Every structure is written in C-alpha cells, then in structure tokens.
Amino acid sequence: MKKLLDTLGHYLDVTLCNIKLALMVIIEYPASIAGWLISNPIQFIVGFATIKFVVAQFGEINGWNYGQLAFLYGLSVISHAVSMMFFVQGWFMGYSVIEGDFDRYLTRPLGVLYQFFFTTFNIFGITDLIPGIVVFIYGCIETGFRFTLGNAVGILVMIIGAAFIRGGIYIMLGSTSFWTKSANDFGQYTQEIFDKSTMYPISMYPESLQFILTYLIPIGWVSFYPVSGLMGIETAVGIGSGNVWITFAVGIIVMLAAGLMFRIGLRRYESAGN
Amino acid sequence: MIRVNDLHKEYHVVKKGQGLSGAVKGLFKSEKLTVNAVNGLNFHINEGEIVGFIGPNGSGKSTTIKMMTGILTPTSGEVLINGQNITKHRKEAVRDIGVVFGQRTQLNWDLRLEESFELLRHIYRIDKKQYSETLEVMDEILGIGEILSKPVRQMSLGQRMKGDLAASMLHSPKVLFLDEPTIGLDVGTKYSLRKFIKEINRLRKTTVILTTHDLGDIQQLCERIIIINSGVIMEDGNLSEIVERIAPYRTLKVEFYDSDIPKHERAELISEDNNVACYKFFKSELTAAELIRDLSGEKAIKDISIEEAGIDDIIRIAYGIKNVE
Ligand SMILES: Nc1ncnc2c1ncn2[C@@H]1O[C@H](COP(=O)(O)OP(=O)(O)O)[C@@H](O)[C@H]1O
Ligand SMILES: [Mg+2]
C-alpha cells in the first residue's frame, strides 16, 4: 500500500513536471497554438450548425429533439477533447513503432505507455473543450436539464469512461503496428467513425450496426447510451440512469484490454534498424 | 555486474503491401523473413571494466546492446544486470544503466538541455544535492555549462553528444552503454568523449560497454574487447593478449639506398616500393636486431621503423577465421 502510494506520487510528480515543460514550450512557440485555437472551435461550431439545419428540416432525429441532440453533441465533443488531451499520441503510435521512439521510454524506469502519452502533453486539447462546453450548456438549457449531485457525478464519470473508451481504441489501433511493422495511420478514419457514432443517436443506424457499436466496438457507450439514460430516452438496452456507470466500466475494460494488447505488442518491438 | 546467457535474437521482416488494404491484409497474413541477428552469446562483465564491442556492420552489435538495455526482448536467453533480469524486471534494472546512441539523441528536441535534465531528475528521483554535484563534474569533464540553456534542436552534433553523455550519467548508473558514440564527431568532441569515459570509469567505477568502428577509441579505452561477427563471438579477452595470440608478428620497414632489395629466409617480404621494403616476421622466430643485422650485411640501410600489428589486423584476422569456417 505504502509502495503503491509512493509510486503514484512519483508518477504525479513526473506528470506535473511534464505539464510545466509543455507550457514552457507553448510560451516559447506561441504561433503553434494560434492555429488550434482558431480551427478547432470553428470545426465543431460548423458541425453543430449542420445539426441545427437537419433538425430544422425534419423537426427531430429518431425521436431526439433539438435540445437533446445538443446535449449529446456537447458531451461527445467534451469527451473527445479530454481524450485528445491525454491520448492523442495514440494516433501516431505506428510512427513511433517504426521510428524506434520506444527505445527512450524502455530505458527509463517508468511505464512505457505512461511515458508515451505523457511526455508530450497535449495542452491544446483544452481548446476543443470550449465549444463542447458551450453546446452542452445550450443543450442543458434547451432541455431544462436539472442538475443534482447524482447526475453531476454521473456526467463526470461518463466523461472519464468515454475518454477511456476512445483512448483505449486509439491504443489498440496503434498497437497493430507492432504486428504489421508499418505506420498505420488510423487517426482520420477513427475520428470520422467516432464523430458519426457519438455526435448523433446511433439508433438512426441499421440494427446490425447498432449491435456492433454496442457489444463489439463499444462506441455506443461513449455518449449515446449514457446520454439516453440521462435524458430518459428508451434504447435497445433499456432506459437507465445507471448507464453512465456502465460507460465507466466499459471504459476501464477497454483500457485494460488495450494495455494488454500493447504489452504483448511491445515484446515484438524491434526498434529501428539502420 | 553483467551476465549474458545464451542470448539469441531473430528479427521478423514483414513484406509490406501497399496502402491501407495492404496494411489490413498484413494484420492477418504476411510473408515473413527471419533474420538471425544474434546467435547464442555468453559473456560476463565485471564492475569497472571498459569493454569494446567490435565487429563489421550488421554483425549484431546494436542488437546485443539493445537487448542488454531492455529495448529488445531476446528471442531466447537472458541478460542480468546486477543480478536482475532486464526483460522481466525492466523498470528496476534500468535504474542501474545509462544509454547513449551515437545516431539518435535521448533528449527532447523542443526543450533546452537543462529542461531535459530537470525532467530526468524527476524521472529518476535524483536528489538536488547529488544532481548539482553530477552537473558540476559533467561541466568539468565536458564543459556543458555553456550549452545548458540551449534548445536541443539548435545544437551541433558534438554539443548534442555532450548533452546526451551528461544526461546518461545524471542518475549515476553503474553501467554505461554507448553504441557508436564517436560516429561523425569532430576531433575535439571525440577527445572529450574519451576523456569522459576514462574519468567516469576512474571516479565512479562505472562499467562501460561501447561499440565503435574507431580503432583509436579501442586502443585508448579498452583493456578488453569482444569481437563479434554474424551474431557470434569470435574473440573475447584482453586486448594485448588477443593481439599477441592472433597477430604475434611485427613489420620492419627499411629504406635502402637503391631499389635492389635483399630477401631474408625467415622474414616475409610483404611489399616493396622503389628502395623501401616491408618485412613481416614473427617474434618467436627472429628478433628485430637479427633481421636488421642480416639485411645491413647485404645492403646499406638508410632508415628503419618497426610496427606492431594493429587492431585492424586483429579484426581482419578474426573475421577471416570465421570466413574459413
Ligand atoms: N529492426 C530490424 N529489423 C530487421 N532486421 C534488423 C533490424 N535491426 C537490425 N537488423 C538486422 O540484424 C543484423 C544485425 O544488425 P545490427 O545489430 O544493427 O548490427 P551492427 O550494429 O553490428 O551493425 C543485420 O543483419 C541487420 O540487417
Ligand atoms: Mg550498429
């Protein structure tokens, strides 16, 4: 127990040092952040405007009214932003496998995955958070969502679980490079699939696809099921305010599976030849 | 200190398909080619030794170093650092080692040197006092004081190497691994690097294992060498003993007054160029004095010099033995 706390303290200490250094790099190269600050929010606002347009045309999507869609969309963007802050490196894991970047992490006395994600801390992810929060608040007002301690904790738990599901999937996709030995860049495809299946209700897709998104690649748990639970909308797995906790559990399971796959892959790591 | 038992490494080279479909196919079935890079190494290195790992390109030096430093998982066999299996107890075992690769830096491009050091101080939990002491020593040996506040991306190769060397010693490792550290370095930095290795070995009893193609590095630093070819150890032992055993000859270079060059029955005439000749002779059969006396008895000698067999000869012979097999 004492040893565990000591280890946690050590990792926290290194993380804080990394965040400090990341901030210093931003201060040193401020131009690099400007692009993010402008392009990301614009992207999401445009996406949201699209929904507004669709809803204006059809009144609602699969029984979801405008406010509920905003609520869903907002939370999806928020968990995306959190996953970008902590796990964006996963998109580039293939390159690190091929380029031999893990050499450095392997020769240091810390977890390899930890170092991979946290030695280049992506503070820019925060910029994605802002449009997400704006749309989410809008959704709350529109639906008259009443905050209680229970559902506030639920939303927090759901965001963590959702970020874990996203991050875990990035890690699994990235780890395939240990086997293929090529830098598979899944980033863009993954993002499109995530966007399409977390920003809109998946009940609008064919049942077979819904099944896959629920049980096989559990993206449905990123936002659709937990938000359905919070909004009191019935789904294929039933209504439940407990859905947020299932999201959390699914997040942990996906993350553990991803960690295991990464570990097995790392044994096949061949560094970079010359 | 370090024990290597029956170490093997195979690489699996995957033939790649094109584009995304190729990558997806590669997930399921792929043509594999096996490369046996290291084939059963056994050796033991004691505390405080400086060992030179030498061999031609592709002989498996880097692969061995990478297995010894926990980067690659051996196909079979084991590496023990201070009694700990580096594959099974990586996080614990790597505390005792420092690693420097000539071709690539361990430092962060975006940071200043001192910021990279600060991060390492946290990673290895080095206390402030020990940290500043080590920095002082590193400044004395390498003169890193002046580059501490320089961003790594703006450094010359030589400066970066000095930064890497200092970084590898911050946590006072018991063993330092260097893979081709002198490659591409200017004479001045090369000199600093050799001084650095000698000093840390003397001051801290750091065990040093290095690979190099530079014979000067070997001659100046290593008492012991391990010669490796095709992933197999050809020679392992004291440098001068190996020289004595596999190249126990010298060459005598003689300048005569004209190009009519005499022969000697117990020395081989290996080259002649106008009035300069080189004779190769074995120490056990003939002394230099005898040879010179005999030659000068036949022709008048203008000038002479004697050379011991060099490391390049040793390596050539060691590789040659392998080729004959
Ligand atoms: N990452 C790799 N993938 C496939 N083959 C490799 C890789 N690294 C090295 N090899 C092969 O393994 C052999 C040994 O290489 P290496 O250990 O780099 O030798 P050295 O350092 O002595 O030049 C060579 O045949 C080389 O081509
Ligand atoms: Mg090499």
mmCIF file of N, CA and C and ligand atoms in Angstrom, chain A residues 270-274, chain B residues 11 13 35 37 56-64, ligand 1:
data_model
loop_
_atom_site.group_PDB
_atom_site.id
_atom_site.type_symbol
_atom_site.label_atom_id
_atom_site.label_comp_id
_atom_site.label_asym_id
_atom_site.label_seq_id
_atom_site.Cartn_x
_atom_site.Cartn_y
_atom_site.Cartn_z
ATOM 1 N N GLU A 270 10.848 -3.937 -32.429
ATOM 2 C CA GLU A 270 12.173 -4.222 -32.987
ATOM 3 C C GLU A 270 13.045 -2.987 -33.108
ATOM 4 N N SER A 271 12.646 -1.903 -32.446
ATOM 5 C CA SER A 271 13.427 -0.677 -32.527
ATOM 6 C C SER A 271 13.525 -0.262 -33.996
ATOM 7 N N ALA A 272 14.469 0.592 -34.334
ATOM 8 C CA ALA A 272 14.636 0.956 -35.742
ATOM 9 C C ALA A 272 15.939 0.358 -36.224
ATOM 10 N N GLY A 273 15.922 -0.334 -37.342
ATOM 11 C CA GLY A 273 17.176 -0.832 -37.915
ATOM 12 C C GLY A 273 17.962 0.366 -38.424
ATOM 13 N N ASN A 274 19.122 0.128 -39.053
ATOM 14 C CA ASN A 274 19.782 1.330 -39.538
ATOM 15 C C ASN A 274 19.784 1.451 -41.027
ATOM 16 N N TYR B 11 14.990 -11.336 -35.989
ATOM 17 C CA TYR B 11 14.059 -10.291 -36.447
ATOM 18 C C TYR B 11 13.129 -10.920 -37.464
ATOM 19 N N VAL B 13 11.140 -9.872 -40.591
ATOM 20 C CA VAL B 13 10.910 -8.792 -41.547
ATOM 21 C C VAL B 13 9.630 -9.106 -42.307
ATOM 22 N N VAL B 35 15.545 -13.010 -39.722
ATOM 23 C CA VAL B 35 16.962 -12.651 -39.709
ATOM 24 C C VAL B 35 17.526 -13.046 -38.356
ATOM 25 N N ALA B 37 19.966 -12.304 -36.017
ATOM 26 C CA ALA B 37 20.938 -11.233 -35.805
ATOM 27 C C ALA B 37 21.960 -11.592 -34.730
ATOM 28 N N PRO B 56 32.073 -6.116 -37.854
ATOM 29 C CA PRO B 56 31.666 -5.379 -39.059
ATOM 30 C C PRO B 56 30.200 -4.946 -38.992
ATOM 31 N N ASN B 57 29.783 -4.121 -39.927
ATOM 32 C CA ASN B 57 28.389 -3.689 -39.979
ATOM 33 C C ASN B 57 27.466 -4.886 -40.092
ATOM 34 N N GLY B 58 26.394 -4.855 -39.318
ATOM 35 C CA GLY B 58 25.414 -5.929 -39.414
ATOM 36 C C GLY B 58 25.802 -7.180 -38.648
ATOM 37 N N SER B 59 26.844 -7.087 -37.810
ATOM 38 C CA SER B 59 27.282 -8.290 -37.100
ATOM 39 C C SER B 59 26.459 -8.542 -35.835
ATOM 40 N N GLY B 60 25.627 -7.572 -35.454
ATOM 41 C CA GLY B 60 24.753 -7.795 -34.299
ATOM 42 C C GLY B 60 25.129 -7.010 -33.052
ATOM 43 N N LYS B 61 26.011 -6.015 -33.204
ATOM 44 C CA LYS B 61 26.437 -5.229 -32.039
ATOM 45 C C LYS B 61 25.267 -4.440 -31.453
ATOM 46 N N SER B 62 24.604 -3.677 -32.309
ATOM 47 C CA SER B 62 23.495 -2.852 -31.810
ATOM 48 C C SER B 62 22.377 -3.715 -31.247
ATOM 49 N N THR B 63 22.104 -4.812 -31.909
ATOM 50 C CA THR B 63 21.056 -5.712 -31.423
ATOM 51 C C THR B 63 21.391 -6.206 -30.016
ATOM 52 N N THR B 64 22.661 -6.563 -29.803
ATOM 53 C CA THR B 64 23.079 -7.023 -28.480
ATOM 54 C C THR B 64 22.918 -5.914 -27.448
HETATM 55 N N1 LIG C 1 14.851 -3.543 -36.768
HETATM 56 C C1 LIG C 1 15.374 -4.501 -37.542
HETATM 57 N N2 LIG C 1 14.586 -5.240 -38.329
HETATM 58 C C2 LIG C 1 15.085 -6.221 -39.114
HETATM 59 N N3 LIG C 1 16.380 -6.536 -39.174
HETATM 60 C C3 LIG C 1 17.241 -5.829 -38.407
HETATM 61 C C4 LIG C 1 16.779 -4.793 -37.552
HETATM 62 N N4 LIG C 1 17.851 -4.272 -36.910
HETATM 63 C C5 LIG C 1 18.930 -4.978 -37.331
HETATM 64 N N5 LIG C 1 18.577 -5.911 -38.231
HETATM 65 C C6 LIG C 1 19.478 -6.879 -38.886
HETATM 66 O O1 LIG C 1 20.143 -7.624 -37.892
HETATM 67 C C7 LIG C 1 21.530 -7.772 -38.174
HETATM 68 C C8 LIG C 1 22.373 -7.167 -37.073
HETATM 69 O O2 LIG C 1 22.214 -5.769 -37.084
HETATM 70 P P1 LIG C 1 22.849 -4.807 -36.010
HETATM 71 O O3 LIG C 1 22.645 -5.381 -34.667
HETATM 72 O O4 LIG C 1 22.317 -3.439 -36.247
HETATM 73 O O5 LIG C 1 24.396 -4.869 -36.381
HETATM 74 P P2 LIG C 1 25.583 -3.859 -36.065
HETATM 75 O O6 LIG C 1 25.158 -2.936 -35.006
HETATM 76 O O7 LIG C 1 26.717 -4.743 -35.662
HETATM 77 O O8 LIG C 1 25.889 -3.141 -37.344
HETATM 78 C C9 LIG C 1 21.717 -7.146 -39.543
HETATM 79 O O9 LIG C 1 21.615 -8.169 -40.495
HETATM 80 C C10 LIG C 1 20.575 -6.189 -39.665
HETATM 81 O O10 LIG C 1 20.205 -6.000 -41.001
#
